[in-house]
mmCIF file of C-alpha atoms in Angstrom:
data_model
loop_
_atom_site.group_PDB
_atom_site.id
_atom_site.type_symbol
_atom_site.label_atom_id
_atom_site.label_comp_id
_atom_site.label_asym_id
_atom_site.label_seq_id
_atom_site.Cartn_x
_atom_site.Cartn_y
_atom_site.Cartn_z
ATOM 1 C CA GLU A 26 11.171 -2.706 6.551
ATOM 2 C CA ARG A 27 14.834 -3.632 6.471
ATOM 3 C CA TYR A 28 16.069 -7.073 7.470
ATOM 4 C CA ARG A 29 19.512 -8.239 8.478
ATOM 5 C CA MET A 30 21.194 -11.502 7.584
ATOM 6 C CA GLY A 31 20.323 -14.184 10.140
ATOM 7 C CA GLU A 32 17.542 -12.111 11.722
ATOM 8 C CA ARG A 33 14.390 -13.938 12.834
ATOM 9 C CA ILE A 34 11.151 -12.428 11.584
ATOM 10 C CA ARG A 35 7.497 -13.378 11.831
ATOM 11 C CA ALA A 36 5.224 -13.367 8.808
ATOM 12 C CA TYR A 37 1.768 -14.572 7.770
ATOM 13 C CA LEU A 38 1.556 -17.505 5.351
ATOM 14 C CA TYR A 39 -1.373 -16.551 3.116
ATOM 15 C CA ALA A 40 -0.857 -18.833 0.094
ATOM 16 C CA VAL A 41 0.982 -21.934 -1.092
ATOM 17 C CA ASP A 42 1.529 -22.122 -4.855
ATOM 18 C CA GLU A 43 2.961 -24.986 -6.865
ATOM 19 C CA GLY A 44 5.094 -24.029 -9.850
ATOM 20 C CA PHE A 45 7.541 -25.598 -12.285
ATOM 21 C CA ARG A 46 10.460 -25.214 -9.885
ATOM 22 C CA GLY A 47 8.624 -26.506 -6.843
ATOM 23 C CA VAL A 48 6.376 -25.157 -4.104
ATOM 24 C CA TYR A 49 6.259 -21.423 -3.360
ATOM 25 C CA LEU A 50 5.302 -20.125 0.089
ATOM 26 C CA ARG A 51 3.748 -16.659 0.016
ATOM 27 C CA LEU A 52 4.548 -14.723 3.191
ATOM 28 C CA SER A 53 3.401 -11.260 4.209
ATOM 29 C CA ARG A 54 3.807 -8.897 7.123
ATOM 30 C CA ALA A 55 1.368 -6.372 5.647
ATOM 31 C CA HIS A 56 -1.598 -8.769 5.527
ATOM 32 C CA PRO A 57 -4.469 -7.795 7.887
ATOM 33 C CA GLN A 58 -4.633 -11.320 9.303
ATOM 34 C CA PHE A 59 -1.023 -10.987 10.450
ATOM 35 C CA VAL A 60 -2.219 -8.664 13.229
ATOM 36 C CA VAL A 61 -4.879 -11.188 14.272
ATOM 37 C CA LYS A 62 -2.340 -14.024 14.469
ATOM 38 C CA LEU A 63 0.011 -11.919 16.571
ATOM 39 C CA PHE A 64 -2.784 -11.197 19.035
ATOM 40 C CA GLU A 65 -3.634 -14.896 19.161
ATOM 41 C CA LEU A 66 -0.103 -15.555 20.425
ATOM 42 C CA GLU A 67 -0.517 -12.954 23.175
ATOM 43 C CA ALA A 68 -4.200 -13.353 24.140
ATOM 44 C CA PRO A 69 -5.366 -16.899 24.999
ATOM 45 C CA GLU A 70 -8.990 -15.718 24.937
ATOM 46 C CA LEU A 71 -8.701 -14.892 21.234
ATOM 47 C CA ALA A 72 -6.875 -18.135 20.389
ATOM 48 C CA ALA A 73 -9.501 -20.179 22.256
ATOM 49 C CA GLY A 74 -12.365 -18.515 20.387
ATOM 50 C CA SER A 75 -13.891 -16.698 23.372
ATOM 51 C CA ILE A 76 -13.280 -13.421 21.506
ATOM 52 C CA GLU A 77 -14.122 -12.901 17.845
ATOM 53 C CA VAL A 78 -12.595 -10.383 15.437
ATOM 54 C CA LYS A 79 -15.562 -8.783 13.672
ATOM 55 C CA ALA A 80 -13.738 -6.268 11.484
ATOM 56 C CA LEU A 81 -10.230 -5.005 10.840
ATOM 57 C CA ALA A 82 -8.844 -2.092 8.858
ATOM 58 C CA ARG A 83 -5.120 -1.608 8.439
ATOM 59 C CA GLU A 84 -2.595 0.673 6.816
ATOM 60 C CA PRO A 85 0.615 -1.363 7.257
ATOM 61 C CA GLY A 86 3.364 0.335 9.175
ATOM 62 C CA SER A 87 1.142 3.200 10.263
ATOM 63 C CA ARG A 88 -2.128 2.338 12.011
ATOM 64 C CA THR A 89 -4.668 -0.447 12.558
ATOM 65 C CA LYS A 90 -8.246 -0.477 13.838
ATOM 66 C CA ILE A 91 -9.675 -3.764 15.066
ATOM 67 C CA ALA A 92 -13.255 -4.423 16.250
ATOM 68 C CA LEU A 93 -13.902 -7.261 18.712
ATOM 69 C CA ALA A 94 -16.918 -9.064 20.132
ATOM 70 C CA SER A 95 -17.043 -11.402 23.121
ATOM 71 C CA ARG A 96 -18.846 -14.739 22.952
ATOM 72 C CA GLU A 97 -18.876 -15.003 26.721
ATOM 73 C CA ALA A 98 -20.509 -12.388 28.937
ATOM 74 C CA HIS A 99 -17.801 -12.403 31.608
ATOM 75 C CA ILE A 100 -14.928 -11.660 29.174
ATOM 76 C CA ASP A 101 -13.970 -8.112 28.261
ATOM 77 C CA PRO A 102 -12.807 -8.224 24.613
ATOM 78 C CA VAL A 103 -10.909 -4.927 24.647
ATOM 79 C CA GLY A 104 -9.215 -5.568 27.992
ATOM 80 C CA SER A 105 -8.163 -9.055 26.927
ATOM 81 C CA LEU A 106 -6.189 -7.734 23.968
ATOM 82 C CA VAL A 107 -4.798 -4.703 25.784
ATOM 83 C CA GLY A 108 -3.550 -6.795 28.698
ATOM 84 C CA GLN A 109 -2.424 -5.694 32.124
ATOM 85 C CA ARG A 110 -0.868 -2.237 31.804
ATOM 86 C CA GLY A 111 -1.000 -2.633 28.030
ATOM 87 C CA VAL A 112 1.571 -5.434 27.912
ATOM 88 C CA ARG A 113 -0.137 -7.501 25.236
ATOM 89 C CA VAL A 114 -0.863 -4.724 22.778
ATOM 90 C CA SER A 115 2.602 -3.231 23.341
ATOM 91 C CA THR A 116 4.209 -6.546 22.364
ATOM 92 C CA VAL A 117 2.238 -6.653 19.111
ATOM 93 C CA MET A 118 3.041 -3.030 18.341
ATOM 94 C CA SER A 119 6.753 -3.705 18.842
ATOM 95 C CA GLU A 120 6.588 -6.647 16.438
ATOM 96 C CA LEU A 121 4.962 -4.367 13.862
ATOM 97 C CA GLY A 122 7.627 -1.692 14.202
ATOM 98 C CA GLY A 123 5.624 0.725 16.361
ATOM 99 C CA GLU A 124 2.414 0.565 14.328
ATOM 100 C CA ARG A 125 -0.466 2.162 16.240
ATOM 101 C CA ILE A 126 -3.370 -0.142 17.110
ATOM 102 C CA ASP A 127 -6.878 1.013 18.082
ATOM 103 C CA ILE A 128 -8.916 -1.726 19.769
ATOM 104 C CA ILE A 129 -12.675 -1.115 19.907
ATOM 105 C CA GLU A 130 -15.733 -3.142 20.827
ATOM 106 C CA TRP A 131 -18.032 -4.185 18.023
ATOM 107 C CA ASN A 132 -21.682 -3.145 18.232
ATOM 108 C CA ALA A 133 -24.648 -4.491 16.286
ATOM 109 C CA ASP A 134 -26.116 -0.980 16.206
ATOM 110 C CA ALA A 135 -24.554 0.728 13.177
ATOM 111 C CA LYS A 136 -24.686 4.202 14.748
ATOM 112 C CA GLU A 137 -22.921 3.083 17.907
ATOM 113 C CA PHE A 138 -20.381 1.153 15.865
ATOM 114 C CA VAL A 139 -19.558 4.269 13.828
ATOM 115 C CA LYS A 140 -19.051 6.232 17.045
ATOM 116 C CA GLU A 141 -16.671 3.584 18.382
ATOM 117 C CA ALA A 142 -14.808 3.383 15.066
ATOM 118 C CA LEU A 143 -13.990 7.100 15.167
ATOM 119 C CA SER A 144 -12.276 6.862 18.548
ATOM 120 C CA PRO A 145 -10.451 8.655 20.128
ATOM 121 C CA ALA A 146 -12.998 11.269 18.981
ATOM 122 C CA THR A 147 -16.447 11.311 20.584
ATOM 123 C CA PRO A 148 -19.178 12.103 18.010
ATOM 124 C CA THR A 149 -22.327 13.829 19.203
ATOM 125 C CA GLU A 150 -24.632 12.593 16.444
ATOM 126 C CA VAL A 151 -24.614 10.021 13.636
ATOM 127 C CA VAL A 152 -27.049 10.116 10.709
ATOM 128 C CA LEU A 153 -27.133 7.026 8.488
ATOM 129 C CA ASN A 154 -28.079 6.920 4.823
ATOM 130 C CA GLU A 155 -28.377 3.222 4.112
ATOM 131 C CA ALA A 156 -29.363 3.750 0.477
ATOM 132 C CA ASP A 157 -26.057 5.497 -0.324
ATOM 133 C CA HIS A 158 -24.036 3.583 2.304
ATOM 134 C CA ARG A 159 -23.033 6.854 3.953
ATOM 135 C CA ALA A 160 -22.893 8.156 7.496
ATOM 136 C CA THR A 161 -22.775 11.829 8.468
ATOM 137 C CA VAL A 162 -21.083 12.266 11.834
ATOM 138 C CA THR A 163 -21.321 15.457 13.862
ATOM 139 C CA VAL A 164 -18.451 16.237 16.225
ATOM 140 C CA ALA A 165 -17.568 19.133 18.489
ATOM 141 C CA GLU A 166 -15.280 21.804 17.099
ATOM 142 C CA ASP A 167 -12.418 20.878 19.421
ATOM 143 C CA GLU A 168 -12.552 17.219 18.341
ATOM 144 C CA GLN A 169 -12.608 17.665 14.568
ATOM 145 C CA SER A 170 -8.880 17.037 14.238
ATOM 146 C CA LEU A 171 -9.195 13.831 16.288
ATOM 147 C CA ALA A 172 -12.082 12.560 14.176
ATOM 148 C CA ILE A 173 -10.364 13.309 10.866
ATOM 149 C CA GLY A 174 -6.861 12.286 11.903
ATOM 150 C CA ARG A 175 -3.543 13.164 10.314
ATOM 151 C CA GLY A 176 -4.027 13.178 6.569
ATOM 152 C CA GLY A 177 -7.590 11.892 7.060
ATOM 153 C CA GLN A 178 -6.273 8.559 8.335
ATOM 154 C CA ASN A 179 -8.683 8.139 11.268
ATOM 155 C CA VAL A 180 -11.845 8.706 9.239
ATOM 156 C CA ARG A 181 -10.445 6.602 6.386
ATOM 157 C CA LEU A 182 -9.758 3.585 8.601
ATOM 158 C CA ALA A 183 -13.093 4.007 10.376
ATOM 159 C CA SER A 184 -14.851 3.972 7.002
ATOM 160 C CA LYS A 185 -13.133 0.709 6.036
ATOM 161 C CA LEU A 186 -13.944 -0.783 9.431
ATOM 162 C CA VAL A 187 -17.703 -0.115 9.331
ATOM 163 C CA GLY A 188 -18.101 -0.480 5.561
ATOM 164 C CA LEU A 189 -19.657 2.984 5.120
ATOM 165 C CA ARG A 190 -18.499 6.286 3.678
ATOM 166 C CA ILE A 191 -18.186 8.724 6.566
ATOM 167 C CA ASP A 192 -18.607 12.499 6.385
ATOM 168 C CA ILE A 193 -17.393 14.602 9.314
ATOM 169 C CA ALA A 194 -19.624 17.627 9.930
ATOM 170 C CA LYS A 195 -19.498 20.571 12.297
ATOM 171 C CA GLU A 196 -22.276 21.213 14.779
ATOM 172 C CA ASP A 197 -23.689 23.879 12.441
ATOM 173 C CA GLY A 198 -24.080 21.246 9.693
ATOM 174 C CA THR A 199 -21.088 22.204 7.547
ATOM 175 C CA ILE A 200 -19.235 19.216 6.088
ATOM 176 C CA GLN A 201 -15.657 19.457 7.352
ATOM 177 C CA ALA A 202 -14.169 16.310 5.807
ATOM 178 C CA GLU A 203 -15.415 13.636 3.458
ATOM 179 C CA GLU A 204 -13.950 10.152 3.203
ATOM 180 C CA GLN A 205 -13.890 9.085 -0.420
ATOM 181 C CA SER A 206 -11.754 7.025 -2.718
ATOM 182 C CA GLU A 207 -10.806 7.730 -6.303
ATOM 183 C CA THR A 208 -13.205 6.081 -8.738
ATOM 184 C CA PRO A 209 -11.919 3.715 -11.473
ATOM 185 C CA ALA A 210 -13.260 6.067 -14.149
ATOM 186 C CA ALA A 211 -11.171 8.941 -12.813
ATOM 187 C CA THR A 212 -8.115 6.718 -12.740
ATOM 188 C CA GLU A 213 -8.623 5.682 -16.379
ATOM 189 C CA GLU A 214 -9.123 9.306 -17.410
ATOM 190 C CA LYS A 215 -5.842 10.294 -15.758
ATOM 191 C CA SER A 216 -3.991 7.465 -17.488
ATOM 192 C CA GLU A 217 -5.454 8.452 -20.877
ATOM 193 C CA LYS A 218 -4.303 12.036 -20.382
ATOM 194 C CA ALA A 219 -0.844 10.945 -19.362
ATOM 195 C CA ALA A 220 -0.411 8.553 -22.320
ATOM 196 C CA PRO A 221 -0.149 11.204 -25.129
ATOM 197 C CA ALA A 222 2.488 13.107 -23.175
ATOM 198 C CA ASP A 223 4.601 9.978 -22.840
ATOM 199 C CA ALA A 224 4.180 9.225 -26.536
ATOM 200 C CA ASN A 225 5.289 12.727 -27.513
ATOM 201 C CA GLU A 226 8.359 12.433 -25.302
ATOM 202 C CA GLU A 227 9.247 9.126 -26.947
ATOM 203 C CA LYS A 228 8.868 10.585 -30.447
ATOM 204 C CA THR A 229 11.002 13.585 -29.542
ATOM 205 C CA SER A 230 13.811 11.426 -28.222
ATOM 206 C CA THR A 231 13.693 9.212 -31.348
ATOM 207 C CA VAL A 232 13.872 12.196 -33.692
ATOM 208 C CA LYS A 233 16.891 13.534 -31.840
ATOM 209 C CA LEU A 234 18.741 10.247 -32.189
ATOM 210 C CA ILE A 235 18.183 9.729 -35.954
ATOM 211 C CA PRO A 236 20.555 12.464 -37.318
ATOM 212 C CA ASP A 237 23.380 11.321 -35.052
ATOM 213 C CA THR A 238 22.932 7.708 -36.160
ATOM 214 C CA ILE A 239 22.938 8.613 -39.887
ATOM 215 C CA ASP A 240 26.118 10.673 -39.543
ATOM 216 C CA TYR A 241 27.761 7.816 -37.658
ATOM 217 C CA PHE A 242 27.103 5.272 -40.428
ATOM 218 C CA LYS A 243 28.112 7.706 -43.147
ATOM 219 C CA ALA A 244 31.468 8.158 -41.439
ATOM 220 C CA ILE A 245 31.979 4.387 -41.281
ATOM 221 C CA ILE A 246 31.156 3.932 -44.998
ATOM 222 C CA LYS A 247 33.574 6.673 -46.034
ATOM 223 C CA PHE A 248 36.285 5.198 -43.881
ATOM 224 C CA LYS A 249 35.893 1.692 -45.346
ATOM 225 C CA LYS A 250 35.905 3.026 -48.896
ATOM 226 C CA SER A 251 39.280 4.631 -48.210
ATOM 227 C CA LEU A 252 40.681 1.237 -47.149
ATOM 228 C CA MET A 253 40.083 -0.724 -50.361
ATOM 229 C CA THR A 254 43.601 -1.988 -50.947
ATOM 230 C CA LYS A 255 45.206 -4.835 -49.003
ATOM 231 C CA SER A 256 48.157 -2.735 -47.959
ATOM 232 C CA LEU A 257 45.930 -0.143 -46.348
ATOM 233 C CA LEU A 258 43.856 -2.875 -44.732
ATOM 234 C CA SER A 259 46.936 -4.499 -43.210
ATOM 235 C CA LYS A 260 48.259 -1.186 -41.907
ATOM 236 C CA ASN A 261 44.978 0.029 -40.493
ATOM 237 C CA ILE A 262 43.556 -3.276 -39.300
ATOM 238 C CA GLY A 263 43.650 -1.937 -35.718
ATOM 239 C CA TRP A 264 41.439 0.993 -36.660
ATOM 240 C CA LEU A 265 38.717 -1.251 -38.095
ATOM 241 C CA TYR A 266 38.065 -2.883 -34.752
ATOM 242 C CA LYS A 267 36.974 0.461 -33.376
ATOM 243 C CA PHE A 268 33.853 0.430 -35.576
ATOM 244 C CA PRO A 269 31.086 -2.186 -35.755
ATOM 245 C CA PRO A 270 30.842 -4.098 -39.051
ATOM 246 C CA ILE A 271 28.155 -3.147 -41.607
ATOM 247 C CA TYR A 272 26.440 -5.932 -43.511
#
């Protein structure tokens, strides 16, 4: 985001630190709770506690999924945040620079919750593997792109929202897309492979610089030897300032 001088912005205060120079206020517009606080300003039901935020997954500046539950039977949690003709959610989206927001209703049934999390797609079947914390979701062929999302964003956010790894499968059982994150071991292996290359580049650049440096100092020594007498020093005193002294 780009800010202009004198512009008013809203941010979430997530920490207050005390340092040697005083108190530091840590502000963020990318924090997940920033979305919740913005909705509290627009929806009185959420601020009063009649609606509870059960889960939230966010990729700042791009898309957010938020799961809600109502503590009162006569209150619609999704409708309360959307507002009449989408006024409330539109206001929050404008504050976030056009970030897309998916509002879904939380469900205690894990299968139903996974189905809701993958909206706007409509899965036909969900198979849970609680031991591996995975869920295999079957969708129709014409809804595979909706379930996966652009760059896998929809299935990735849905996985963070429900706390399970989600696999998108065709109706014939073929796995179409798998939500997974890079393991720490793979990250360390990549860094170890990249380290020797960087070291070799550093050595190469050092070797290239050494001959030039030696020739430079040799030229300075020869020049100073030629200026041993006072008369030569007085005449060429201006030339000496062009070279750094050698001790």
